[in-house]
Amino acid sequence: MDSHTRTPRASTPRQHPTRAPRADAPAGFVAGRPRAFTTHLHSHLFLLRQALAGGQEVSGQELARALGRTRTAVWKAVELLRELGYGLEGSPHRGYRLVHVPDVPFPWELELCRRGRFGHPLVYLPVVGSTNDEARRLAESGWPEGTTVVADQQRAGRGRRGRAWASPAGGLWFSVVLRPQLGTPQVGLVALGAGLAVVRALAPLCRVPLALKWPNDVMAADRKLCGVLAELEADHEQVRYVVVGVGINVQSPELEAQEGSLPPVGLSELGCSARRVEVLAAVLRELELVYQRLQQDGPKALVAEVEQWLAWKGRAIRIETGASPVEGLLEGLDDQSGALRVRTCDGRLLAVASGDVTLRVT
Ligand code: BTN
């Protein structure tokens, strides 16, 4: 996990508000027109979308009642949804019928399919530098655990080991704020657990078997479907927060290969027809379950499950560690730390805690 440590600020108490402070709106508001959408600020769009969910025509009066607002306010909200790509037939007199929902992870769409705490609040930004940077900014301002930032496109997406992460429009790029009650040695397992959460969520949606390339890349037939970048902020030994950034490729033709990595593959090529918001809801749910279990039961069960999904077990691998590369047979994972156990050709068993794994060409 990438980490940032700093000297504690003596007078600043740790604050974990349960609601996001409204005044601290995320970046991206342009000329008075919101380019960012946030759960709390757009709850009227959730109410409208919920009232229209059945696909039947609903009168303006009923919608006004559902929203607790005037019919003019309903008309304005309907116009906003139309601008955002929704298909709404009808008029203020006749009422409205929802005929098309765009495949965009707006906060009100996540509210309709979210289970559990994570993903609330959600900030959706059409374009951002990096969702990890935006989530870190919100974490610093005291937004609660589970706060999620999702973008359609990133201009400065970041990967592990300082690499760039190509994030074209239409992918699923998001970051979650966590405030783990774990010591810094165990907090590294959050990054491993995030990969597990993604593979658990995506496997039932894809027609091709998925596997985990240690520590947390999700791959399908030796191509990379997802990468995870977990960043830790700590004051010496005290964990302040972790931001887990997840990049899931969706449309294969748009994708560029990441430097030093497997060729990319998108969900669409793997037979997944779920909307991005449904994929997001599934990953957030699994992330919450994996994270809760890690905090309650410790690393053993998590590491054992990661090992079941682990790619290249028993195969000859090479790990670029930054120092001298390690080569040997991949035996499994250390059940406490999640480090790779590698048997070298001279019979030694090494535990490798970080690095890039490739299959060795023999
Ligand atoms: C890797 O495999 O190198 C990790 C890639 C992580 C990409 C995600 S996309 C959402 C979040 N924001 C970023 O800038 N990076 C992560």
Short mmCIF file of C-alpha atoms and ligand atoms in Angstrom, two decimals:
data_model
loop_
_atom_site.label_atom_id
_atom_site.label_comp_id
_atom_site.label_asym_id
_atom_site.label_seq_id
_atom_site.Cartn_x
_atom_site.Cartn_y
_atom_site.Cartn_z
CA MET A 1 0.00 0.00 0.00
CA ASP A 2 1.28 3.49 -0.80
CA SER A 3 1.65 5.45 2.42
CA HIS A 4 2.01 9.02 3.57
CA THR A 5 3.10 9.64 7.13
CA ARG A 6 3.48 12.96 8.83
CA THR A 7 4.03 14.60 12.19
CA PRO A 8 0.81 14.72 14.25
CA ARG A 9 -0.87 18.10 14.59
CA ALA A 10 -1.24 18.47 18.33
CA SER A 11 -4.41 20.56 18.40
CA THR A 12 -6.46 18.84 15.64
CA PRO A 13 -8.98 16.31 17.01
CA ARG A 14 -9.98 13.33 14.81
CA GLN A 15 -13.43 13.98 13.47
CA HIS A 16 -15.65 11.31 11.97
CA PRO A 17 -18.96 12.98 11.25
CA THR A 18 -21.73 10.64 10.23
CA ARG A 19 -22.99 13.05 7.58
CA ALA A 20 -20.95 14.81 4.96
CA PRO A 21 -20.66 18.54 5.70
CA ARG A 22 -22.75 20.25 2.98
CA ALA A 23 -20.62 23.37 2.84
CA ASP A 24 -17.63 21.42 1.61
CA ALA A 25 -18.96 20.71 -1.87
CA PRO A 26 -16.61 18.75 -4.10
CA ALA A 27 -14.69 20.35 -6.94
CA GLY A 28 -16.32 20.63 -10.35
CA PHE A 29 -19.06 23.25 -10.05
CA VAL A 30 -18.84 25.36 -13.19
CA ALA A 31 -20.60 28.72 -13.68
CA GLY A 32 -23.32 27.90 -11.18
CA ARG A 33 -24.26 24.69 -12.98
CA PRO A 34 -23.39 21.53 -11.04
CA ARG A 35 -20.96 19.32 -12.85
CA ALA A 36 -20.68 17.17 -9.73
CA PHE A 37 -23.61 15.36 -8.12
CA THR A 38 -23.67 14.37 -4.47
CA THR A 39 -26.09 12.13 -2.55
CA HIS A 40 -27.19 14.75 -0.01
CA LEU A 41 -27.40 17.68 -2.40
CA HIS A 42 -29.47 15.81 -5.00
CA SER A 43 -31.91 13.85 -2.83
CA HIS A 44 -34.85 15.35 -4.79
CA LEU A 45 -33.56 13.57 -7.93
CA PHE A 46 -33.53 10.30 -5.97
CA LEU A 47 -37.17 10.84 -4.92
CA LEU A 48 -38.18 11.65 -8.49
CA ARG A 49 -36.30 8.69 -9.94
CA GLN A 50 -37.82 6.40 -7.27
CA ALA A 51 -41.35 7.62 -8.00
CA LEU A 52 -40.82 6.92 -11.72
CA ALA A 53 -39.08 3.54 -11.24
CA GLY A 54 -42.15 1.41 -12.05
CA GLY A 55 -42.19 2.56 -15.71
CA GLN A 56 -45.84 3.73 -15.45
CA GLU A 57 -47.05 7.26 -16.17
CA VAL A 58 -47.08 9.30 -12.93
CA SER A 59 -49.01 12.58 -12.67
CA GLY A 60 -47.27 15.88 -11.88
CA GLN A 61 -49.33 16.12 -8.70
CA GLU A 62 -48.21 12.70 -7.44
CA LEU A 63 -44.60 13.55 -8.23
CA ALA A 64 -44.91 16.85 -6.36
CA ARG A 65 -46.22 14.91 -3.36
CA ALA A 66 -43.36 12.37 -3.58
CA LEU A 67 -40.78 15.15 -3.71
CA GLY A 68 -42.48 17.36 -1.12
CA ARG A 69 -42.09 20.26 -3.57
CA THR A 70 -44.13 22.33 -6.03
CA ARG A 71 -45.06 21.15 -9.53
CA THR A 72 -42.69 23.78 -10.95
CA ALA A 73 -39.89 22.20 -8.93
CA VAL A 74 -40.91 18.80 -10.39
CA TRP A 75 -40.79 20.22 -13.93
CA LYS A 76 -37.30 21.65 -13.28
CA ALA A 77 -36.08 18.31 -11.89
CA VAL A 78 -37.55 16.48 -14.92
CA GLU A 79 -35.76 18.90 -17.27
CA LEU A 80 -32.49 18.30 -15.42
CA LEU A 81 -32.89 14.52 -15.77
CA ARG A 82 -33.60 14.98 -19.51
CA GLU A 83 -30.43 17.06 -19.84
CA LEU A 84 -28.53 14.25 -18.15
CA GLY A 85 -29.65 11.71 -20.75
CA TYR A 86 -32.86 10.28 -19.24
CA GLY A 87 -35.75 9.54 -21.57
CA LEU A 88 -38.95 10.96 -20.07
CA GLU A 89 -42.14 11.02 -22.07
CA GLY A 90 -45.00 13.33 -21.12
CA SER A 91 -45.57 16.87 -19.92
CA PRO A 92 -46.51 18.78 -16.71
CA HIS A 93 -50.23 18.33 -17.63
CA ARG A 94 -50.22 14.66 -18.61
CA GLY A 95 -47.61 13.44 -16.15
CA TYR A 96 -44.37 11.63 -16.95
CA ARG A 97 -43.17 8.14 -17.86
CA LEU A 98 -39.55 7.02 -17.63
CA VAL A 99 -38.49 5.23 -20.82
CA HIS A 100 -34.69 5.35 -20.71
CA VAL A 101 -32.08 5.43 -17.94
CA PRO A 102 -28.50 6.33 -18.98
CA ASP A 103 -25.64 4.07 -17.90
CA VAL A 104 -24.10 6.66 -15.57
CA PRO A 105 -23.35 6.06 -11.85
CA PHE A 106 -25.29 9.07 -10.54
CA PRO A 107 -25.77 9.09 -6.73
CA TRP A 108 -29.55 8.60 -6.99
CA GLU A 109 -29.04 5.55 -9.20
CA LEU A 110 -26.68 4.03 -6.63
CA GLU A 111 -29.21 4.78 -3.87
CA LEU A 112 -31.74 2.64 -5.75
CA CYS A 113 -29.50 -0.46 -5.77
CA ARG A 114 -27.02 0.06 -2.90
CA ARG A 115 -26.95 -2.36 0.06
CA GLY A 116 -24.91 -1.61 3.18
CA ARG A 117 -23.08 1.57 4.24
CA PHE A 118 -20.41 2.03 1.59
CA GLY A 119 -21.25 4.38 -1.28
CA HIS A 120 -23.02 6.83 0.99
CA PRO A 121 -22.41 9.63 0.38
CA LEU A 122 -21.44 9.31 -3.27
CA VAL A 123 -19.91 12.07 -5.35
CA TYR A 124 -20.18 11.64 -9.12
CA LEU A 125 -17.89 13.73 -11.33
CA PRO A 126 -18.00 13.46 -15.14
CA VAL A 127 -14.29 14.33 -15.34
CA VAL A 128 -11.68 14.52 -12.60
CA GLY A 129 -7.89 14.40 -12.28
CA SER A 130 -7.87 11.33 -10.02
CA THR A 131 -10.75 10.06 -7.85
CA ASN A 132 -8.13 9.07 -5.24
CA ASP A 133 -7.04 12.72 -4.91
CA GLU A 134 -10.65 13.89 -4.64
CA ALA A 135 -11.47 11.20 -2.02
CA ARG A 136 -8.35 12.16 -0.02
CA ARG A 137 -9.49 15.77 -0.04
CA LEU A 138 -12.91 14.77 1.31
CA ALA A 139 -11.29 12.45 3.90
CA GLU A 140 -9.15 15.37 5.11
CA SER A 141 -12.34 17.46 5.48
CA GLY A 142 -13.90 14.80 7.74
CA TRP A 143 -16.28 13.05 5.33
CA PRO A 144 -17.30 9.68 6.81
CA GLU A 145 -16.11 6.15 6.14
CA GLY A 146 -17.77 4.77 3.03
CA THR A 147 -17.70 8.13 1.19
CA THR A 148 -17.16 7.26 -2.46
CA VAL A 149 -16.04 9.36 -5.43
CA VAL A 150 -16.81 8.00 -8.89
CA ALA A 151 -15.87 9.51 -12.24
CA ASP A 152 -16.71 8.82 -15.85
CA GLN A 153 -13.22 9.83 -16.94
CA GLN A 154 -9.91 10.62 -15.19
CA ARG A 155 -7.34 12.97 -16.70
CA ALA A 156 -4.53 12.02 -14.31
CA GLY A 157 -5.45 8.49 -13.17
CA ARG A 158 -2.71 6.92 -11.06
CA GLY A 159 -1.65 3.30 -10.77
CA ARG A 160 0.61 1.37 -8.39
CA ARG A 161 4.33 2.12 -8.30
CA GLY A 162 3.87 5.65 -9.68
CA ARG A 163 2.51 4.47 -13.03
CA ALA A 164 -0.15 6.29 -15.02
CA TRP A 165 -3.59 4.66 -15.29
CA ALA A 166 -5.43 5.32 -18.55
CA SER A 167 -9.03 6.15 -17.63
CA PRO A 168 -11.10 6.91 -20.74
CA ALA A 169 -14.75 7.97 -20.56
CA GLY A 170 -17.12 5.06 -19.95
CA GLY A 171 -14.93 3.10 -17.50
CA LEU A 172 -15.63 2.62 -13.81
CA TRP A 173 -13.13 4.66 -11.82
CA PHE A 174 -13.87 5.15 -8.15
CA SER A 175 -12.33 5.62 -4.68
CA VAL A 176 -13.65 4.82 -1.22
CA VAL A 177 -12.67 6.47 2.08
CA LEU A 178 -11.96 3.98 4.88
CA ARG A 179 -11.07 4.73 8.50
CA PRO A 180 -9.81 1.34 9.70
CA GLN A 181 -9.33 0.51 13.35
CA LEU A 182 -6.19 -1.44 12.50
CA GLY A 183 -2.50 -0.97 13.22
CA THR A 184 -0.21 -0.01 10.30
CA PRO A 185 1.17 -3.60 9.93
CA GLN A 186 -2.34 -5.06 9.31
CA VAL A 187 -3.67 -2.18 7.29
CA GLY A 188 -1.74 -3.46 4.22
CA LEU A 189 -4.27 -6.28 4.09
CA VAL A 190 -6.99 -3.77 3.21
CA ALA A 191 -5.35 -3.47 -0.23
CA LEU A 192 -5.32 -7.26 -0.64
CA GLY A 193 -8.93 -7.42 0.55
CA ALA A 194 -9.98 -4.81 -2.01
CA GLY A 195 -8.84 -7.08 -4.86
CA LEU A 196 -10.77 -9.94 -3.29
CA ALA A 197 -13.90 -7.79 -3.04
CA VAL A 198 -13.67 -6.88 -6.73
CA VAL A 199 -13.19 -10.47 -7.93
CA ARG A 200 -16.07 -11.66 -5.73
CA ALA A 201 -18.35 -8.99 -7.18
CA LEU A 202 -17.31 -9.36 -10.83
CA ALA A 203 -17.02 -13.14 -11.16
CA PRO A 204 -20.82 -13.78 -11.19
CA LEU A 205 -21.26 -11.02 -13.83
CA CYS A 206 -18.70 -12.37 -16.32
CA ARG A 207 -18.86 -15.40 -18.62
CA VAL A 208 -15.12 -16.02 -18.31
CA PRO A 209 -13.35 -17.23 -15.12
CA LEU A 210 -11.52 -14.49 -13.22
CA ALA A 211 -8.39 -14.70 -11.07
CA LEU A 212 -6.35 -12.45 -8.78
CA LYS A 213 -2.86 -11.52 -9.82
CA TRP A 214 -1.13 -10.72 -6.56
CA PRO A 215 -1.55 -8.41 -4.82
CA ASN A 216 -4.84 -7.15 -6.22
CA ASP A 217 -5.13 -7.06 -10.02
CA VAL A 218 -8.18 -8.85 -11.35
CA MET A 219 -7.53 -10.68 -14.57
CA ALA A 220 -9.46 -12.70 -17.13
CA ALA A 221 -7.53 -15.09 -19.39
CA ASP A 222 -4.21 -13.31 -18.68
CA ARG A 223 -5.60 -9.84 -19.45
CA LYS A 224 -6.10 -7.11 -16.87
CA LEU A 225 -9.69 -6.25 -16.00
CA CYS A 226 -9.13 -4.19 -12.85
CA GLY A 227 -6.39 -2.52 -10.83
CA VAL A 228 -6.47 -1.28 -7.23
CA LEU A 229 -4.48 1.59 -5.73
CA ALA A 230 -4.80 1.81 -1.93
CA GLU A 231 -3.23 4.85 -0.27
CA LEU A 232 -2.65 5.14 3.46
CA GLU A 233 -2.49 8.38 5.43
CA ALA A 234 -0.97 7.97 8.89
CA ASP A 235 0.50 10.03 11.70
CA HIS A 236 3.43 7.79 12.62
CA GLU A 237 1.73 4.53 13.78
CA GLN A 238 -1.77 6.03 13.89
CA VAL A 239 -3.80 5.30 10.74
CA ARG A 240 -5.82 8.40 9.80
CA TYR A 241 -7.54 7.00 6.74
CA VAL A 242 -7.08 4.76 3.71
CA VAL A 243 -8.36 5.58 0.24
CA VAL A 244 -9.03 2.50 -1.90
CA GLY A 245 -9.08 3.40 -5.60
CA VAL A 246 -10.54 0.86 -8.02
CA GLY A 247 -10.25 1.03 -11.80
CA ILE A 248 -12.49 -1.38 -13.71
CA ASN A 249 -12.16 -1.48 -17.49
CA VAL A 250 -15.50 -1.52 -19.27
CA GLN A 251 -15.12 -0.94 -23.03
CA SER A 252 -12.14 -2.89 -24.39
CA PRO A 253 -11.59 -0.97 -27.67
CA GLU A 254 -11.00 2.29 -25.75
CA LEU A 255 -8.27 0.85 -23.54
CA GLU A 256 -4.52 1.36 -23.63
CA ALA A 257 -2.09 -1.14 -22.13
CA GLN A 258 -0.57 0.07 -18.85
CA GLU A 259 3.23 0.25 -18.82
CA GLY A 260 4.76 -3.03 -17.61
CA SER A 261 1.37 -4.70 -17.24
CA LEU A 262 -0.87 -7.33 -18.82
CA PRO A 263 -2.93 -6.24 -21.86
CA PRO A 264 -6.28 -4.78 -20.75
CA VAL A 265 -9.74 -6.27 -21.14
CA GLY A 266 -13.12 -4.67 -20.42
CA LEU A 267 -16.29 -6.02 -18.83
CA SER A 268 -18.19 -5.68 -22.11
CA GLU A 269 -15.85 -8.19 -23.78
CA LEU A 270 -16.42 -10.69 -20.95
CA GLY A 271 -20.17 -10.88 -21.52
CA CYS A 272 -21.10 -8.57 -18.64
CA SER A 273 -24.23 -6.58 -19.45
CA ALA A 274 -24.75 -4.98 -16.00
CA ARG A 275 -24.98 -1.18 -15.80
CA ARG A 276 -21.94 0.52 -14.26
CA VAL A 277 -23.94 1.56 -11.22
CA GLU A 278 -24.91 -2.08 -10.56
CA VAL A 279 -21.27 -3.12 -10.81
CA LEU A 280 -20.34 -0.29 -8.43
CA ALA A 281 -23.03 -1.35 -5.93
CA ALA A 282 -21.82 -4.98 -6.05
CA VAL A 283 -18.17 -4.06 -5.48
CA LEU A 284 -19.01 -1.66 -2.64
CA ARG A 285 -21.06 -4.34 -0.93
CA GLU A 286 -18.28 -6.94 -1.17
CA LEU A 287 -15.67 -4.38 -0.07
CA GLU A 288 -17.69 -3.61 3.03
CA LEU A 289 -18.11 -7.33 3.88
CA VAL A 290 -14.42 -8.15 3.34
CA TYR A 291 -13.34 -5.09 5.32
CA GLN A 292 -15.66 -5.85 8.26
CA ARG A 293 -14.45 -9.43 8.41
CA LEU A 294 -10.80 -8.34 8.36
CA GLN A 295 -11.39 -5.99 11.29
CA GLN A 296 -13.41 -8.53 13.29
CA ASP A 297 -11.62 -11.82 12.58
CA GLY A 298 -8.10 -10.81 11.52
CA PRO A 299 -6.19 -11.79 8.37
CA LYS A 300 -6.35 -15.60 8.23
CA ALA A 301 -9.72 -16.15 6.56
CA LEU A 302 -9.17 -13.25 4.17
CA VAL A 303 -5.76 -14.49 3.05
CA ALA A 304 -7.12 -18.05 2.64
CA GLU A 305 -9.87 -16.77 0.33
CA VAL A 306 -7.45 -14.63 -1.67
CA GLU A 307 -5.35 -17.77 -2.15
CA GLN A 308 -8.32 -19.58 -3.69
CA TRP A 309 -8.52 -16.94 -6.42
CA LEU A 310 -4.74 -16.60 -6.83
CA ALA A 311 -3.41 -16.87 -10.39
CA TRP A 312 -0.28 -18.83 -11.28
CA LYS A 313 -0.14 -20.97 -8.12
CA GLY A 314 2.48 -23.71 -8.61
CA ARG A 315 3.92 -21.91 -11.66
CA ALA A 316 7.34 -20.37 -12.15
CA ILE A 317 7.15 -16.62 -11.54
CA ARG A 318 9.40 -13.59 -11.39
CA ILE A 319 8.84 -10.70 -8.98
CA GLU A 320 10.34 -7.28 -9.64
CA THR A 321 10.82 -5.95 -6.13
CA GLY A 322 12.69 -2.72 -6.81
CA ALA A 323 15.88 -4.34 -5.47
CA SER A 324 17.01 -7.64 -7.06
CA PRO A 325 14.24 -9.66 -8.72
CA VAL A 326 13.08 -12.90 -7.11
CA GLU A 327 12.42 -16.02 -9.19
CA GLY A 328 10.87 -19.31 -8.10
CA LEU A 329 7.70 -21.37 -7.81
CA LEU A 330 4.63 -19.62 -6.41
CA GLU A 331 3.56 -21.73 -3.41
CA GLY A 332 0.88 -19.47 -1.93
CA LEU A 333 0.51 -16.66 0.60
CA ASP A 334 1.70 -16.09 4.14
CA ASP A 335 -1.48 -16.50 6.21
CA GLN A 336 -0.77 -13.50 8.47
CA SER A 337 0.77 -10.89 6.16
CA GLY A 338 -0.55 -11.99 2.75
CA ALA A 339 3.05 -11.90 1.39
CA LEU A 340 3.88 -14.21 -1.55
CA ARG A 341 5.59 -17.48 -0.61
CA VAL A 342 8.09 -18.34 -3.30
CA ARG A 343 10.29 -21.45 -3.46
CA THR A 344 13.60 -20.57 -5.13
CA CYS A 345 15.56 -23.07 -7.24
CA ASP A 346 18.00 -23.62 -4.34
CA GLY A 347 15.09 -24.72 -2.12
CA ARG A 348 14.69 -21.60 0.04
CA LEU A 349 11.17 -20.40 0.89
CA LEU A 350 10.98 -16.60 0.61
CA ALA A 351 8.16 -14.28 1.69
CA VAL A 352 7.93 -11.34 -0.72
CA ALA A 353 5.87 -8.42 0.60
CA SER A 354 5.73 -6.18 -2.48
CA GLY A 355 6.53 -6.21 -6.17
CA ASP A 356 5.23 -6.88 -9.67
CA VAL A 357 4.63 -10.51 -10.57
CA THR A 358 5.05 -11.96 -14.05
CA LEU A 359 5.03 -15.52 -15.35
CA ARG A 360 8.57 -16.70 -15.98
CA VAL A 361 9.26 -17.79 -19.50
CA THR A 362 11.16 -21.05 -19.16
C1 BTN B 1 -2.85 -0.39 -10.85
O1 BTN B 1 -3.18 -1.48 -11.30
O2 BTN B 1 -1.73 0.08 -11.09
C2 BTN B 1 -3.83 0.37 -10.01
C3 BTN B 1 -4.78 1.18 -10.83
C4 BTN B 1 -5.80 1.92 -9.97
C5 BTN B 1 -6.66 2.84 -10.80
C6 BTN B 1 -7.76 3.47 -9.98
S1 BTN B 1 -8.96 4.27 -11.00
C7 BTN B 1 -9.69 5.00 -9.60
C8 BTN B 1 -8.55 5.43 -8.70
N1 BTN B 1 -8.05 6.73 -9.08
C9 BTN B 1 -6.80 6.69 -9.51
O3 BTN B 1 -6.13 7.68 -9.89
N2 BTN B 1 -6.36 5.43 -9.48
C10 BTN B 1 -7.35 4.52 -8.97
#
